[in-house]
Amino acid sequence: RLTATTEKTAAFRDADLVVIATPTDYNTETLYFDTSTVETVIADVLTLSPSVIVVIKSTIPVGFTRRMQERYPGARILFSPEFLREGHALYDNLHPSRIILADPGPDAQTFATLLVEGAEDADPPVMFTGSTEAEAIKLFSNTYLAMRVAYFNELDTYAVQHGLDTRDIIRGVGLDPRIGTHYNNPSFGYGGYCLPKDTKQLLANYRDVPQVLIQAIVDSNRTRKDFIAADILAAKPSTVGIYRLAMKSGSDNFRSSSVQGVMHRLASAGVTLLVHEPLVRTDTFLGAEVVNDLDEFTARSDVIVCNRAAPELAAVRNKLYTRDAFGRDI
């Protein structure tokens, strides 16, 4: 039985299990995840129902679950990372790539059984591990994905500056089965809610550990946006149109999307920006005028910046700026 209510007392008091999926934004001042929402819910739950199983699904720093277990001795606190793709969250819940539970024990087995029963796949992979290992799995998984995005973006930057065919290079590289032909389409950089904050959090967790690669991944994403903005400015446009803000096709989420970083750079160079984004209901976005009449938007734009090529822009292909090599999401 699932309780849907804004009244936490009703939701927590009679629950056997509480799943926490509140946001943990990266704090640029502390260089750490802001886990205050998770900590508040844990405190509320254990006050109302001390014996309930608490499952944290929010992305958290390495070592967080152990600290909560030390803060609340005897509490039943678990961590179970989620691995959901932007725009495919429901599908990925029904067809999980893996189900990971920490810490091993009857409570973890109970929750794992629920996830397996909810999956449409017959035998999804299930793994039990320590809480700190599970937290690391989440951060290292997302950082690897960010690394792959950064790698093919830097390949594309090289190809552009040397007049080479990006698609041919990527196709040839991907024919190696160890590399593969997936997750290789160039973009304006990795963005969205997960990859930027997770890579920075992992970097923060490396504070006292020798590393080069993790820092390079974070730096590479910033360098890519610098390059994209410079490449657009090379055409000397006076008005640049930004077509859609979302990270991926079929998504309605444009929080921290990479194109916003490009917008900031273009605005700093004195370029007039227009935004076409039907999901934005205001007249301006990040200081740019929102123009949701497509004909007006395309007519007023000298260059139209589009992270993923769209069929409705076919008539103004000569104005289009995109690094989309394969006409699909990453």
mmCIF file of C-alpha atoms in Angstrom:
data_model
loop_
_atom_site.group_PDB
_atom_site.id
_atom_site.type_symbol
_atom_site.label_atom_id
_atom_site.label_comp_id
_atom_site.label_asym_id
_atom_site.label_seq_id
_atom_site.Cartn_x
_atom_site.Cartn_y
_atom_site.Cartn_z
ATOM 1 C CA ARG A 1 0.000 0.000 0.000
ATOM 2 C CA LEU A 2 1.438 3.336 -1.101
ATOM 3 C CA THR A 3 0.554 6.500 0.822
ATOM 4 C CA ALA A 4 0.396 9.741 -1.167
ATOM 5 C CA THR A 5 -0.034 12.736 1.107
ATOM 6 C CA THR A 6 1.585 15.996 2.134
ATOM 7 C CA GLU A 7 1.023 15.113 5.783
ATOM 8 C CA LYS A 8 4.173 13.333 6.959
ATOM 9 C CA THR A 9 2.595 12.039 10.162
ATOM 10 C CA ALA A 10 0.034 10.031 8.190
ATOM 11 C CA ALA A 11 2.663 8.785 5.763
ATOM 12 C CA PHE A 12 5.296 7.711 8.296
ATOM 13 C CA ARG A 13 3.399 6.514 11.369
ATOM 14 C CA ASP A 14 1.965 3.304 9.938
ATOM 15 C CA ALA A 15 4.650 2.620 7.346
ATOM 16 C CA ASP A 16 6.698 -0.559 7.249
ATOM 17 C CA LEU A 17 9.173 1.027 4.878
ATOM 18 C CA VAL A 18 9.996 4.632 3.902
ATOM 19 C CA VAL A 19 11.911 5.443 0.709
ATOM 20 C CA ILE A 20 13.771 8.774 0.693
ATOM 21 C CA ALA A 21 14.299 10.314 -2.743
ATOM 22 C CA THR A 22 14.794 13.985 -1.930
ATOM 23 C CA PRO A 23 17.280 16.169 -3.861
ATOM 24 C CA THR A 24 20.918 16.444 -2.766
ATOM 25 C CA ASP A 25 22.271 19.371 -4.743
ATOM 26 C CA TYR A 26 26.013 19.962 -4.883
ATOM 27 C CA ASN A 27 27.040 22.927 -2.722
ATOM 28 C CA THR A 28 29.745 24.908 -4.534
ATOM 29 C CA GLU A 29 30.844 26.569 -1.280
ATOM 30 C CA THR A 30 31.309 23.442 0.818
ATOM 31 C CA LEU A 31 32.279 21.330 -2.244
ATOM 32 C CA TYR A 32 29.913 18.647 -0.988
ATOM 33 C CA PHE A 33 26.399 17.342 -1.494
ATOM 34 C CA ASP A 34 23.751 19.165 0.525
ATOM 35 C CA THR A 35 22.202 16.233 2.365
ATOM 36 C CA SER A 36 20.016 18.336 4.653
ATOM 37 C CA THR A 37 16.731 17.161 3.081
ATOM 38 C CA VAL A 38 17.674 13.508 3.563
ATOM 39 C CA GLU A 39 18.759 14.100 7.151
ATOM 40 C CA THR A 40 15.513 15.951 7.936
ATOM 41 C CA VAL A 41 13.363 13.118 6.610
ATOM 42 C CA ILE A 42 15.371 10.488 8.504
ATOM 43 C CA ALA A 43 14.895 12.446 11.737
ATOM 44 C CA ASP A 44 11.158 12.872 11.109
ATOM 45 C CA VAL A 45 10.642 9.217 10.231
ATOM 46 C CA LEU A 46 12.533 7.845 13.223
ATOM 47 C CA THR A 47 10.723 10.217 15.585
ATOM 48 C CA LEU A 48 7.334 8.969 14.416
ATOM 49 C CA SER A 49 8.224 5.348 13.727
ATOM 50 C CA PRO A 50 11.577 4.252 15.210
ATOM 51 C CA SER A 51 11.350 0.675 13.921
ATOM 52 C CA VAL A 52 10.572 1.491 10.271
ATOM 53 C CA ILE A 53 12.953 0.446 7.481
ATOM 54 C CA VAL A 54 14.432 3.610 5.942
ATOM 55 C CA VAL A 55 15.770 3.239 2.399
ATOM 56 C CA ILE A 56 17.800 6.112 0.974
ATOM 57 C CA LYS A 57 17.557 6.405 -2.831
ATOM 58 C CA SER A 58 18.949 9.943 -3.022
ATOM 59 C CA THR A 59 22.518 10.218 -4.285
ATOM 60 C CA ILE A 60 24.735 10.789 -1.249
ATOM 61 C CA PRO A 61 28.437 11.177 -0.429
ATOM 62 C CA VAL A 62 30.552 8.137 0.275
ATOM 63 C CA GLY A 63 30.236 7.336 3.973
ATOM 64 C CA PHE A 64 26.899 9.114 4.542
ATOM 65 C CA THR A 65 24.836 6.006 5.393
ATOM 66 C CA ARG A 66 27.409 4.870 7.930
ATOM 67 C CA ARG A 67 27.287 8.287 9.602
ATOM 68 C CA MET A 68 23.493 8.101 9.819
ATOM 69 C CA GLN A 69 23.706 4.625 11.329
ATOM 70 C CA GLU A 70 26.153 5.946 13.936
ATOM 71 C CA ARG A 71 23.894 8.938 14.636
ATOM 72 C CA TYR A 72 20.857 6.691 15.144
ATOM 73 C CA PRO A 73 22.072 3.465 16.790
ATOM 74 C CA GLY A 74 19.668 0.601 16.231
ATOM 75 C CA ALA A 75 17.845 2.352 13.367
ATOM 76 C CA ARG A 76 17.196 0.313 10.207
ATOM 77 C CA ILE A 77 18.793 2.559 7.570
ATOM 78 C CA LEU A 78 19.699 1.205 4.137
ATOM 79 C CA PHE A 79 21.072 2.683 0.929
ATOM 80 C CA SER A 80 19.932 1.505 -2.495
ATOM 81 C CA PRO A 81 21.282 3.545 -5.428
ATOM 82 C CA GLU A 82 19.128 4.072 -8.484
ATOM 83 C CA PHE A 83 20.423 4.054 -12.048
ATOM 84 C CA LEU A 84 17.824 5.880 -14.088
ATOM 85 C CA ARG A 85 18.369 7.514 -17.472
ATOM 86 C CA GLU A 86 16.902 10.942 -18.151
ATOM 87 C CA GLY A 87 13.634 10.437 -20.014
ATOM 88 C CA HIS A 88 13.547 6.685 -19.299
ATOM 89 C CA ALA A 89 13.004 6.543 -15.538
ATOM 90 C CA LEU A 90 9.861 4.383 -15.609
ATOM 91 C CA TYR A 91 11.348 1.939 -18.102
ATOM 92 C CA ASP A 92 14.557 1.645 -16.065
ATOM 93 C CA ASN A 93 12.569 0.900 -12.917
ATOM 94 C CA LEU A 94 10.672 -1.868 -14.707
ATOM 95 C CA HIS A 95 13.820 -3.168 -16.445
ATOM 96 C CA PRO A 96 16.625 -2.453 -13.952
ATOM 97 C CA SER A 97 20.214 -2.859 -15.132
ATOM 98 C CA ARG A 98 20.990 -3.958 -11.560
ATOM 99 C CA ILE A 99 19.506 -3.783 -8.091
ATOM 100 C CA ILE A 100 22.042 -2.910 -5.412
ATOM 101 C CA LEU A 101 21.298 -3.028 -1.700
ATOM 102 C CA ALA A 102 23.334 -2.141 1.372
ATOM 103 C CA ASP A 103 23.856 -3.345 3.994
ATOM 104 C CA PRO A 104 23.420 -7.116 3.688
ATOM 105 C CA GLY A 105 20.727 -8.470 5.983
ATOM 106 C CA PRO A 106 17.010 -9.267 6.261
ATOM 107 C CA ASP A 107 15.909 -5.641 5.688
ATOM 108 C CA ALA A 108 17.956 -5.353 2.505
ATOM 109 C CA GLN A 109 16.578 -8.677 1.318
ATOM 110 C CA THR A 110 13.023 -7.462 1.965
ATOM 111 C CA PHE A 111 13.482 -4.350 -0.156
ATOM 112 C CA ALA A 112 15.340 -6.207 -2.892
ATOM 113 C CA THR A 113 12.461 -8.680 -3.111
ATOM 114 C CA LEU A 114 10.007 -5.799 -3.585
ATOM 115 C CA LEU A 115 12.114 -4.341 -6.411
ATOM 116 C CA VAL A 116 12.418 -7.711 -8.118
ATOM 117 C CA GLU A 117 8.655 -8.277 -7.845
ATOM 118 C CA GLY A 118 8.058 -4.851 -9.386
ATOM 119 C CA ALA A 119 10.383 -5.486 -12.322
ATOM 120 C CA GLU A 120 9.057 -6.843 -15.609
ATOM 121 C CA ASP A 121 12.302 -8.718 -16.272
ATOM 122 C CA ALA A 122 12.371 -12.274 -14.963
ATOM 123 C CA ASP A 123 15.741 -12.216 -13.215
ATOM 124 C CA PRO A 124 17.289 -8.756 -12.785
ATOM 125 C CA PRO A 125 20.827 -8.752 -11.337
ATOM 126 C CA VAL A 126 20.787 -8.258 -7.560
ATOM 127 C CA MET A 127 23.889 -7.358 -5.569
ATOM 128 C CA PHE A 128 24.320 -6.932 -1.816
ATOM 129 C CA THR A 129 27.291 -4.972 -0.528
ATOM 130 C CA GLY A 130 28.367 -2.573 2.199
ATOM 131 C CA SER A 131 26.764 0.856 2.381
ATOM 132 C CA THR A 132 29.985 2.720 1.599
ATOM 133 C CA GLU A 133 30.685 0.466 -1.384
ATOM 134 C CA ALA A 134 27.147 1.023 -2.682
ATOM 135 C CA GLU A 135 27.588 4.802 -2.424
ATOM 136 C CA ALA A 136 30.859 4.535 -4.329
ATOM 137 C CA ILE A 137 29.225 2.375 -7.026
ATOM 138 C CA LYS A 138 26.711 5.140 -7.724
ATOM 139 C CA LEU A 139 29.298 7.917 -7.973
ATOM 140 C CA PHE A 140 31.825 5.899 -9.979
ATOM 141 C CA SER A 141 29.109 4.734 -12.397
ATOM 142 C CA ASN A 142 27.992 8.273 -13.193
ATOM 143 C CA THR A 143 31.564 9.534 -13.382
ATOM 144 C CA TYR A 144 32.433 6.836 -15.915
ATOM 145 C CA LEU A 145 29.466 7.914 -18.042
ATOM 146 C CA ALA A 146 30.612 11.530 -17.763
ATOM 147 C CA MET A 147 34.108 10.439 -18.802
ATOM 148 C CA ARG A 148 32.727 8.738 -21.899
ATOM 149 C CA VAL A 149 30.749 11.845 -22.845
ATOM 150 C CA ALA A 150 33.829 14.002 -22.299
ATOM 151 C CA TYR A 151 35.999 11.657 -24.370
ATOM 152 C CA PHE A 152 33.827 11.747 -27.480
ATOM 153 C CA ASN A 153 33.303 15.478 -27.069
ATOM 154 C CA GLU A 154 37.072 16.025 -27.068
ATOM 155 C CA LEU A 155 37.345 13.763 -30.105
ATOM 156 C CA ASP A 156 34.788 15.994 -31.812
ATOM 157 C CA THR A 157 36.656 19.162 -30.810
ATOM 158 C CA TYR A 158 39.809 17.731 -32.405
ATOM 159 C CA ALA A 159 37.918 16.805 -35.562
ATOM 160 C CA VAL A 160 36.375 20.269 -35.899
ATOM 161 C CA GLN A 161 39.689 22.065 -35.518
ATOM 162 C CA HIS A 162 41.382 19.806 -38.074
ATOM 163 C CA GLY A 163 38.533 19.668 -40.596
ATOM 164 C CA LEU A 164 37.910 15.951 -40.074
ATOM 165 C CA ASP A 165 34.686 13.906 -40.242
ATOM 166 C CA THR A 166 33.641 13.267 -36.645
ATOM 167 C CA ARG A 167 31.192 10.521 -37.585
ATOM 168 C CA ASP A 168 33.755 8.464 -39.488
ATOM 169 C CA ILE A 169 36.249 8.665 -36.638
ATOM 170 C CA ILE A 170 33.684 7.650 -34.023
ATOM 171 C CA ARG A 171 32.351 4.816 -36.184
ATOM 172 C CA GLY A 172 35.846 3.457 -36.692
ATOM 173 C CA VAL A 173 36.691 3.730 -33.014
ATOM 174 C CA GLY A 174 33.406 2.107 -31.994
ATOM 175 C CA LEU A 175 33.955 -0.971 -34.162
ATOM 176 C CA ASP A 176 36.321 -2.181 -31.465
ATOM 177 C CA PRO A 177 33.981 -4.364 -29.370
ATOM 178 C CA ARG A 178 35.748 -3.217 -26.207
ATOM 179 C CA ILE A 179 34.549 0.320 -26.965
ATOM 180 C CA GLY A 180 31.260 -0.237 -28.792
ATOM 181 C CA THR A 181 28.933 2.036 -30.730
ATOM 182 C CA HIS A 182 26.847 3.288 -27.817
ATOM 183 C CA TYR A 183 26.916 6.474 -25.736
ATOM 184 C CA ASN A 184 29.192 8.183 -28.233
ATOM 185 C CA ASN A 185 27.237 11.032 -29.840
ATOM 186 C CA PRO A 186 28.954 14.425 -29.318
ATOM 187 C CA SER A 187 27.087 17.110 -27.416
ATOM 188 C CA PHE A 188 27.645 20.482 -25.785
ATOM 189 C CA GLY A 189 28.876 18.706 -22.653
ATOM 190 C CA TYR A 190 27.369 16.490 -20.006
ATOM 191 C CA GLY A 191 24.735 18.228 -17.923
ATOM 192 C CA GLY A 192 21.428 17.635 -16.222
ATOM 193 C CA TYR A 193 20.891 16.953 -12.552
ATOM 194 C CA CYS A 194 23.127 13.927 -12.015
ATOM 195 C CA LEU A 195 26.436 13.856 -13.873
ATOM 196 C CA PRO A 196 27.750 17.352 -13.025
ATOM 197 C CA LYS A 197 27.101 17.078 -9.302
ATOM 198 C CA ASP A 198 28.113 13.427 -9.009
ATOM 199 C CA THR A 199 31.487 13.946 -10.706
ATOM 200 C CA LYS A 200 32.221 16.916 -8.442
ATOM 201 C CA GLN A 201 31.153 14.969 -5.354
ATOM 202 C CA LEU A 202 33.411 12.064 -6.283
ATOM 203 C CA LEU A 203 36.236 14.551 -6.807
ATOM 204 C CA ALA A 204 35.567 15.930 -3.315
ATOM 205 C CA ASN A 205 35.728 12.389 -1.917
ATOM 206 C CA TYR A 206 39.185 12.104 -3.518
ATOM 207 C CA ARG A 207 40.426 15.034 -1.434
ATOM 208 C CA ASP A 208 43.217 12.995 0.199
ATOM 209 C CA VAL A 209 43.617 10.371 -2.536
ATOM 210 C CA PRO A 210 46.036 10.744 -5.484
ATOM 211 C CA GLN A 211 44.097 11.241 -8.722
ATOM 212 C CA VAL A 212 44.332 12.932 -12.111
ATOM 213 C CA LEU A 213 41.480 11.492 -14.177
ATOM 214 C CA ILE A 214 38.534 12.578 -12.027
ATOM 215 C CA GLN A 215 39.708 16.204 -12.046
ATOM 216 C CA ALA A 216 40.284 15.989 -15.801
ATOM 217 C CA ILE A 217 36.690 14.854 -16.403
ATOM 218 C CA VAL A 218 35.316 17.876 -14.526
ATOM 219 C CA ASP A 219 37.729 20.229 -16.317
ATOM 220 C CA SER A 220 36.998 18.702 -19.723
ATOM 221 C CA ASN A 221 33.308 19.512 -19.473
ATOM 222 C CA ARG A 222 34.060 23.169 -18.803
ATOM 223 C CA THR A 223 36.564 23.262 -21.679
ATOM 224 C CA ARG A 224 34.005 21.767 -24.060
ATOM 225 C CA LYS A 225 31.509 24.544 -23.331
ATOM 226 C CA ASP A 226 34.268 27.107 -23.862
ATOM 227 C CA PHE A 227 35.006 25.563 -27.258
ATOM 228 C CA ILE A 228 31.344 25.379 -28.321
ATOM 229 C CA ALA A 229 30.788 29.034 -27.453
ATOM 230 C CA ALA A 230 33.961 30.092 -29.284
ATOM 231 C CA ASP A 231 32.996 28.032 -32.335
ATOM 232 C CA ILE A 232 29.575 29.723 -32.451
ATOM 233 C CA LEU A 233 31.110 33.184 -31.999
ATOM 234 C CA ALA A 234 33.507 32.548 -34.887
ATOM 235 C CA ALA A 235 30.554 33.113 -37.241
ATOM 236 C CA LYS A 236 30.160 36.608 -35.705
ATOM 237 C CA PRO A 237 26.381 36.372 -35.113
ATOM 238 C CA SER A 238 24.574 39.280 -33.500
ATOM 239 C CA THR A 239 21.549 37.203 -32.460
ATOM 240 C CA VAL A 240 21.796 33.539 -31.465
ATOM 241 C CA GLY A 241 18.706 31.400 -31.010
ATOM 242 C CA ILE A 242 18.773 28.555 -28.467
ATOM 243 C CA TYR A 243 16.426 25.800 -29.622
ATOM 244 C CA ARG A 244 15.199 23.797 -26.619
ATOM 245 C CA LEU A 245 16.894 23.569 -23.247
ATOM 246 C CA ALA A 246 16.254 19.940 -22.278
ATOM 247 C CA MET A 247 19.133 17.510 -22.104
ATOM 248 C CA LYS A 248 17.530 14.760 -24.175
ATOM 249 C CA SER A 249 14.710 14.170 -26.628
ATOM 250 C CA GLY A 250 11.447 13.354 -24.898
ATOM 251 C CA SER A 251 12.581 14.925 -21.630
ATOM 252 C CA ASP A 252 10.925 17.860 -19.875
ATOM 253 C CA ASN A 253 13.897 18.432 -17.555
ATOM 254 C CA PHE A 254 16.369 21.169 -18.403
ATOM 255 C CA ARG A 255 17.812 21.702 -14.942
ATOM 256 C CA SER A 256 21.570 22.372 -15.318
ATOM 257 C CA SER A 257 21.494 21.392 -19.005
ATOM 258 C CA SER A 258 24.785 21.919 -20.809
ATOM 259 C CA VAL A 259 23.375 24.448 -23.279
ATOM 260 C CA GLN A 260 22.802 26.839 -20.378
ATOM 261 C CA GLY A 261 26.551 26.960 -19.818
ATOM 262 C CA VAL A 262 26.968 27.856 -23.496
ATOM 263 C CA MET A 263 24.330 30.576 -23.100
ATOM 264 C CA HIS A 264 26.240 32.197 -20.243
ATOM 265 C CA ARG A 265 29.389 32.325 -22.368
ATOM 266 C CA LEU A 266 27.596 33.797 -25.382
ATOM 267 C CA ALA A 267 25.866 36.409 -23.250
ATOM 268 C CA SER A 268 29.213 37.407 -21.739
ATOM 269 C CA ALA A 269 30.478 38.016 -25.284
ATOM 270 C CA GLY A 270 27.661 40.508 -25.872
ATOM 271 C CA VAL A 271 25.527 38.345 -28.159
ATOM 272 C CA THR A 272 21.741 38.792 -28.103
ATOM 273 C CA LEU A 273 20.067 35.511 -27.153
ATOM 274 C CA LEU A 274 16.629 34.156 -27.970
ATOM 275 C CA VAL A 275 15.225 30.964 -26.455
ATOM 276 C CA HIS A 276 12.639 28.653 -27.998
ATOM 277 C CA GLU A 277 11.383 26.376 -25.234
ATOM 278 C CA PRO A 278 7.634 25.647 -24.954
ATOM 279 C CA LEU A 279 8.192 24.412 -21.389
ATOM 280 C CA VAL A 280 9.207 27.918 -20.305
ATOM 281 C CA ARG A 281 6.138 30.033 -19.504
ATOM 282 C CA THR A 282 7.967 33.273 -18.733
ATOM 283 C CA ASP A 283 9.007 36.065 -21.106
ATOM 284 C CA THR A 284 12.704 35.643 -20.347
ATOM 285 C CA PHE A 285 15.062 32.857 -19.322
ATOM 286 C CA LEU A 286 18.554 33.588 -17.994
ATOM 287 C CA GLY A 287 18.189 37.082 -19.372
ATOM 288 C CA ALA A 288 17.274 35.878 -22.867
ATOM 289 C CA GLU A 289 13.964 36.631 -24.571
ATOM 290 C CA VAL A 290 11.703 33.587 -24.877
ATOM 291 C CA VAL A 291 10.205 33.308 -28.384
ATOM 292 C CA ASN A 292 7.965 30.268 -28.685
ATOM 293 C CA ASP A 293 6.583 31.102 -32.110
ATOM 294 C CA LEU A 294 8.928 28.929 -34.187
ATOM 295 C CA ASP A 295 8.701 31.014 -37.370
ATOM 296 C CA GLU A 296 9.502 34.226 -35.509
ATOM 297 C CA PHE A 297 12.301 32.502 -33.603
ATOM 298 C CA THR A 298 14.008 31.165 -36.728
ATOM 299 C CA ALA A 299 13.562 34.422 -38.645
ATOM 300 C CA ARG A 300 15.150 36.538 -35.921
ATOM 301 C CA SER A 301 18.099 34.190 -35.252
ATOM 302 C CA ASP A 302 21.358 34.510 -37.190
ATOM 303 C CA VAL A 303 22.492 31.158 -35.770
ATOM 304 C CA ILE A 304 20.259 28.513 -34.198
ATOM 305 C CA VAL A 305 22.008 26.457 -31.529
ATOM 306 C CA CYS A 306 20.549 22.971 -31.082
ATOM 307 C CA ASN A 307 22.102 20.251 -28.926
ATOM 308 C CA ARG A 308 20.169 17.606 -30.854
ATOM 309 C CA ALA A 309 19.065 18.191 -34.454
ATOM 310 C CA ALA A 310 15.278 18.486 -34.825
ATOM 311 C CA PRO A 311 13.179 17.738 -37.950
ATOM 312 C CA GLU A 312 11.239 20.984 -37.570
ATOM 313 C CA LEU A 313 14.471 22.908 -38.206
ATOM 314 C CA ALA A 314 15.114 21.283 -41.597
ATOM 315 C CA ALA A 315 14.004 24.423 -43.476
ATOM 316 C CA VAL A 316 16.647 26.527 -41.700
ATOM 317 C CA ARG A 317 19.462 23.984 -41.796
ATOM 318 C CA ASN A 318 21.828 26.675 -43.083
ATOM 319 C CA LYS A 319 21.442 28.514 -39.756
ATOM 320 C CA LEU A 320 21.778 25.458 -37.539
ATOM 321 C CA TYR A 321 24.714 24.922 -35.196
ATOM 322 C CA THR A 322 24.861 21.468 -33.628
ATOM 323 C CA ARG A 323 27.496 18.869 -32.856
ATOM 324 C CA ASP A 324 24.911 16.077 -33.175
ATOM 325 C CA ALA A 325 26.670 13.516 -35.329
ATOM 326 C CA PHE A 326 24.147 10.664 -35.300
ATOM 327 C CA GLY A 327 20.708 12.224 -34.805
ATOM 328 C CA ARG A 328 20.063 10.550 -31.455
ATOM 329 C CA ASP A 329 20.653 11.056 -27.783
ATOM 330 C CA ILE A 330 23.911 10.040 -26.171
#
